[in-house]
Amino acid sequence: MNIRIPRLVLGAVILLPVAARAQTGHAKVKIVAPANGATVSGPVKVVLQATGVEIVPATVERPGTGHHHLFVDHDLTPVDDTIPRGVTGILHLGRGQTEFVLDSLAPGPHRVIAVVANWKHIPLKPLVVDTVRFTVK
Ligand SMILES: [Cu+2]
């Protein structure tokens, strides 16, 4: 079966870049709570877990760091631009927090998008993002 050898080689070529990325620790963020699709009672505690990036206060100007942002029932802003302040539904966790309590969500469906951005409040590249949808009773 000659065909098996080329397939293996091809497989190695495809898998190699993925392994390389894992080693350099491409950053990720996960919204641990609330679970996607969950029905919860308010207030809703959002719990964030980042890997491959150090979560620090927004005052820390160091590569490899960032702070969390939450877009609550708000679309993402352009990813090459500064995430705005003072906008309802956009939260900067600028003290390096990894949890935030949403205490004024109305009953019904909601969507939270978490994005890690640097000290300039510009999203990291590649984008470090996670989304959950849930319902408040
Ligand atoms: Cu920010």
PDB file of C-alpha atoms and ligand atoms in Angstrom:
ATOM      1  CA  MET A   1       0.000   0.000   0.000  1.00  0.00           C
ATOM      2  CA  ASN A   2       2.145   2.836  -1.303  1.00  0.00           C
ATOM      3  CA  ILE A   3      -0.534   5.372  -0.525  1.00  0.00           C
ATOM      4  CA  ARG A   4      -0.012   5.083   3.238  1.00  0.00           C
ATOM      5  CA  ILE A   5       3.407   6.743   3.256  1.00  0.00           C
ATOM      6  CA  PRO A   6       2.419   9.958   1.494  1.00  0.00           C
ATOM      7  CA  ARG A   7      -0.612  10.227   3.767  1.00  0.00           C
ATOM      8  CA  LEU A   8       1.544  10.021   6.866  1.00  0.00           C
ATOM      9  CA  VAL A   9       3.894  12.659   5.545  1.00  0.00           C
ATOM     10  CA  LEU A  10       0.991  14.906   4.701  1.00  0.00           C
ATOM     11  CA  GLY A  11      -0.441  14.390   8.190  1.00  0.00           C
ATOM     12  CA  ALA A  12       2.838  15.440   9.785  1.00  0.00           C
ATOM     13  CA  VAL A  13       2.989  18.588   7.679  1.00  0.00           C
ATOM     14  CA  ILE A  14      -0.525  19.545   8.698  1.00  0.00           C
ATOM     15  CA  LEU A  15      -0.053  18.781  12.398  1.00  0.00           C
ATOM     16  CA  LEU A  16       3.278  20.542  12.817  1.00  0.00           C
ATOM     17  CA  PRO A  17       2.037  24.162  12.765  1.00  0.00           C
ATOM     18  CA  VAL A  18      -0.636  23.287  15.336  1.00  0.00           C
ATOM     19  CA  ALA A  19       1.983  21.806  17.679  1.00  0.00           C
ATOM     20  CA  ALA A  20       4.203  24.848  17.190  1.00  0.00           C
ATOM     21  CA  ARG A  21       1.384  27.208  18.129  1.00  0.00           C
ATOM     22  CA  ALA A  22       0.593  25.208  21.247  1.00  0.00           C
ATOM     23  CA  GLN A  23       4.217  25.509  22.350  1.00  0.00           C
ATOM     24  CA  THR A  24       4.277  29.277  21.988  1.00  0.00           C
ATOM     25  CA  GLY A  25       1.118  29.369  24.091  1.00  0.00           C
ATOM     26  CA  HIS A  26      -1.356  31.139  21.867  1.00  0.00           C
ATOM     27  CA  ALA A  27      -3.522  32.895  24.421  1.00  0.00           C
ATOM     28  CA  LYS A  28      -7.064  31.773  25.116  1.00  0.00           C
ATOM     29  CA  VAL A  29      -9.896  32.949  27.316  1.00  0.00           C
ATOM     30  CA  LYS A  30     -12.813  30.901  28.580  1.00  0.00           C
ATOM     31  CA  ILE A  31     -15.935  32.120  30.295  1.00  0.00           C
ATOM     32  CA  VAL A  32     -16.137  29.442  32.990  1.00  0.00           C
ATOM     33  CA  ALA A  33     -19.428  30.733  34.379  1.00  0.00           C
ATOM     34  CA  PRO A  34     -22.198  31.102  33.526  1.00  0.00           C
ATOM     35  CA  ALA A  35     -22.191  28.010  31.321  1.00  0.00           C
ATOM     36  CA  ASN A  36     -23.238  28.476  27.727  1.00  0.00           C
ATOM     37  CA  GLY A  37     -26.947  27.759  27.425  1.00  0.00           C
ATOM     38  CA  ALA A  38     -27.556  27.870  31.182  1.00  0.00           C
ATOM     39  CA  THR A  39     -30.579  29.310  32.914  1.00  0.00           C
ATOM     40  CA  VAL A  40     -29.483  31.203  36.000  1.00  0.00           C
ATOM     41  CA  SER A  41     -30.829  33.526  38.671  1.00  0.00           C
ATOM     42  CA  GLY A  42     -29.437  37.007  39.031  1.00  0.00           C
ATOM     43  CA  PRO A  43     -27.078  38.422  40.095  1.00  0.00           C
ATOM     44  CA  VAL A  44     -24.878  36.603  37.577  1.00  0.00           C
ATOM     45  CA  LYS A  45     -21.240  36.084  38.423  1.00  0.00           C
ATOM     46  CA  VAL A  46     -19.063  35.923  35.304  1.00  0.00           C
ATOM     47  CA  VAL A  47     -15.882  33.920  35.910  1.00  0.00           C
ATOM     48  CA  LEU A  48     -13.028  34.139  33.411  1.00  0.00           C
ATOM     49  CA  GLN A  49     -10.052  31.886  32.866  1.00  0.00           C
ATOM     50  CA  ALA A  50      -7.184  32.976  30.629  1.00  0.00           C
ATOM     51  CA  THR A  51      -4.286  30.827  29.466  1.00  0.00           C
ATOM     52  CA  GLY A  52      -1.177  31.914  27.595  1.00  0.00           C
ATOM     53  CA  VAL A  53      -1.562  35.530  28.698  1.00  0.00           C
ATOM     54  CA  GLU A  54      -0.942  37.063  32.096  1.00  0.00           C
ATOM     55  CA  ILE A  55      -3.949  38.980  33.394  1.00  0.00           C
ATOM     56  CA  VAL A  56      -2.755  42.208  35.004  1.00  0.00           C
ATOM     57  CA  PRO A  57      -4.099  45.679  35.817  1.00  0.00           C
ATOM     58  CA  ALA A  58      -4.470  47.946  32.785  1.00  0.00           C
ATOM     59  CA  THR A  59      -1.613  50.086  34.115  1.00  0.00           C
ATOM     60  CA  VAL A  60       0.917  47.322  33.425  1.00  0.00           C
ATOM     61  CA  GLU A  61       2.599  47.973  30.064  1.00  0.00           C
ATOM     62  CA  ARG A  62       4.267  44.663  29.371  1.00  0.00           C
ATOM     63  CA  PRO A  63       4.063  42.300  26.380  1.00  0.00           C
ATOM     64  CA  GLY A  64       2.322  39.029  27.113  1.00  0.00           C
ATOM     65  CA  THR A  65      -0.154  40.677  29.468  1.00  0.00           C
ATOM     66  CA  GLY A  66      -3.677  41.999  29.200  1.00  0.00           C
ATOM     67  CA  HIS A  67      -6.942  42.586  31.041  1.00  0.00           C
ATOM     68  CA  HIS A  68     -10.419  41.251  30.542  1.00  0.00           C
ATOM     69  CA  HIS A  69     -13.296  43.070  28.864  1.00  0.00           C
ATOM     70  CA  LEU A  70     -16.928  42.062  28.845  1.00  0.00           C
ATOM     71  CA  PHE A  71     -19.399  42.955  26.123  1.00  0.00           C
ATOM     72  CA  VAL A  72     -22.776  42.435  27.745  1.00  0.00           C
ATOM     73  CA  ASP A  73     -25.556  42.290  25.152  1.00  0.00           C
ATOM     74  CA  HIS A  74     -23.295  44.494  23.039  1.00  0.00           C
ATOM     75  CA  ASP A  75     -21.554  43.615  19.771  1.00  0.00           C
ATOM     76  CA  LEU A  76     -17.768  43.575  19.620  1.00  0.00           C
ATOM     77  CA  THR A  77     -16.211  46.884  18.672  1.00  0.00           C
ATOM     78  CA  PRO A  78     -13.668  46.904  15.764  1.00  0.00           C
ATOM     79  CA  VAL A  79     -10.825  44.614  16.852  1.00  0.00           C
ATOM     80  CA  ASP A  80      -8.045  46.949  15.673  1.00  0.00           C
ATOM     81  CA  ASP A  81      -9.367  49.856  17.717  1.00  0.00           C
ATOM     82  CA  THR A  82      -9.314  50.793  21.377  1.00  0.00           C
ATOM     83  CA  ILE A  83     -12.216  49.296  23.311  1.00  0.00           C
ATOM     84  CA  PRO A  84     -14.235  52.358  24.332  1.00  0.00           C
ATOM     85  CA  ARG A  85     -14.903  53.423  27.909  1.00  0.00           C
ATOM     86  CA  GLY A  86     -18.101  54.748  29.320  1.00  0.00           C
ATOM     87  CA  VAL A  87     -20.322  52.702  27.033  1.00  0.00           C
ATOM     88  CA  THR A  88     -23.238  50.809  28.532  1.00  0.00           C
ATOM     89  CA  GLY A  89     -22.614  47.097  28.086  1.00  0.00           C
ATOM     90  CA  ILE A  90     -18.828  47.375  27.677  1.00  0.00           C
ATOM     91  CA  LEU A  91     -16.817  46.696  30.820  1.00  0.00           C
ATOM     92  CA  HIS A  92     -13.064  46.992  31.351  1.00  0.00           C
ATOM     93  CA  LEU A  93     -11.837  44.828  34.212  1.00  0.00           C
ATOM     94  CA  GLY A  94      -8.952  47.239  34.513  1.00  0.00           C
ATOM     95  CA  ARG A  95      -7.725  46.168  37.936  1.00  0.00           C
ATOM     96  CA  GLY A  96      -6.905  42.735  36.614  1.00  0.00           C
ATOM     97  CA  GLN A  97     -10.082  41.121  37.927  1.00  0.00           C
ATOM     98  CA  THR A  98     -11.026  37.650  36.688  1.00  0.00           C
ATOM     99  CA  GLU A  99     -14.613  37.797  37.978  1.00  0.00           C
ATOM    100  CA  PHE A 100     -17.404  40.305  37.640  1.00  0.00           C
ATOM    101  CA  VAL A 101     -20.936  40.300  39.028  1.00  0.00           C
ATOM    102  CA  LEU A 102     -23.675  41.462  36.672  1.00  0.00           C
ATOM    103  CA  ASP A 103     -26.349  42.607  39.107  1.00  0.00           C
ATOM    104  CA  SER A 104     -28.813  44.378  36.843  1.00  0.00           C
ATOM    105  CA  LEU A 105     -29.599  41.899  34.071  1.00  0.00           C
ATOM    106  CA  ALA A 106     -33.281  41.758  33.222  1.00  0.00           C
ATOM    107  CA  PRO A 107     -34.975  38.352  33.046  1.00  0.00           C
ATOM    108  CA  GLY A 108     -34.574  36.816  29.603  1.00  0.00           C
ATOM    109  CA  PRO A 109     -31.799  35.857  27.195  1.00  0.00           C
ATOM    110  CA  HIS A 110     -28.383  37.487  27.365  1.00  0.00           C
ATOM    111  CA  ARG A 111     -25.022  37.230  25.623  1.00  0.00           C
ATOM    112  CA  VAL A 112     -21.608  37.971  27.122  1.00  0.00           C
ATOM    113  CA  ILE A 113     -18.455  38.192  25.015  1.00  0.00           C
ATOM    114  CA  ALA A 114     -15.099  38.234  26.821  1.00  0.00           C
ATOM    115  CA  VAL A 115     -12.079  39.788  25.096  1.00  0.00           C
ATOM    116  CA  VAL A 116      -8.536  40.211  26.405  1.00  0.00           C
ATOM    117  CA  ALA A 117      -6.888  43.495  25.421  1.00  0.00           C
ATOM    118  CA  ASN A 118      -3.544  45.103  26.209  1.00  0.00           C
ATOM    119  CA  TRP A 119      -2.810  48.209  28.301  1.00  0.00           C
ATOM    120  CA  LYS A 120      -3.848  50.360  25.356  1.00  0.00           C
ATOM    121  CA  HIS A 121      -7.222  48.553  25.483  1.00  0.00           C
ATOM    122  CA  ILE A 122      -6.620  47.157  21.995  1.00  0.00           C
ATOM    123  CA  PRO A 123      -7.624  43.470  21.643  1.00  0.00           C
ATOM    124  CA  LEU A 124      -4.719  41.013  21.504  1.00  0.00           C
ATOM    125  CA  LYS A 125      -3.918  39.420  18.158  1.00  0.00           C
ATOM    126  CA  PRO A 126      -4.859  36.779  17.360  1.00  0.00           C
ATOM    127  CA  LEU A 127      -8.130  37.660  19.050  1.00  0.00           C
ATOM    128  CA  VAL A 128      -8.553  36.172  22.535  1.00  0.00           C
ATOM    129  CA  VAL A 129     -12.301  35.842  22.819  1.00  0.00           C
ATOM    130  CA  ASP A 130     -15.096  33.670  24.174  1.00  0.00           C
ATOM    131  CA  THR A 131     -18.888  33.965  24.068  1.00  0.00           C
ATOM    132  CA  VAL A 132     -21.684  32.574  26.224  1.00  0.00           C
ATOM    133  CA  ARG A 133     -25.406  32.874  25.878  1.00  0.00           C
ATOM    134  CA  PHE A 134     -27.610  32.266  28.906  1.00  0.00           C
ATOM    135  CA  THR A 135     -31.015  33.085  30.280  1.00  0.00           C
ATOM    136  CA  VAL A 136     -31.833  34.909  33.491  1.00  0.00           C
ATOM    137  CA  LYS A 137     -34.934  33.589  35.229  1.00  0.00           C
TER     138      LYS A 137
HETATM  139 CU    CU B   1      -9.485  47.967  28.839  1.00  0.00          CU
END
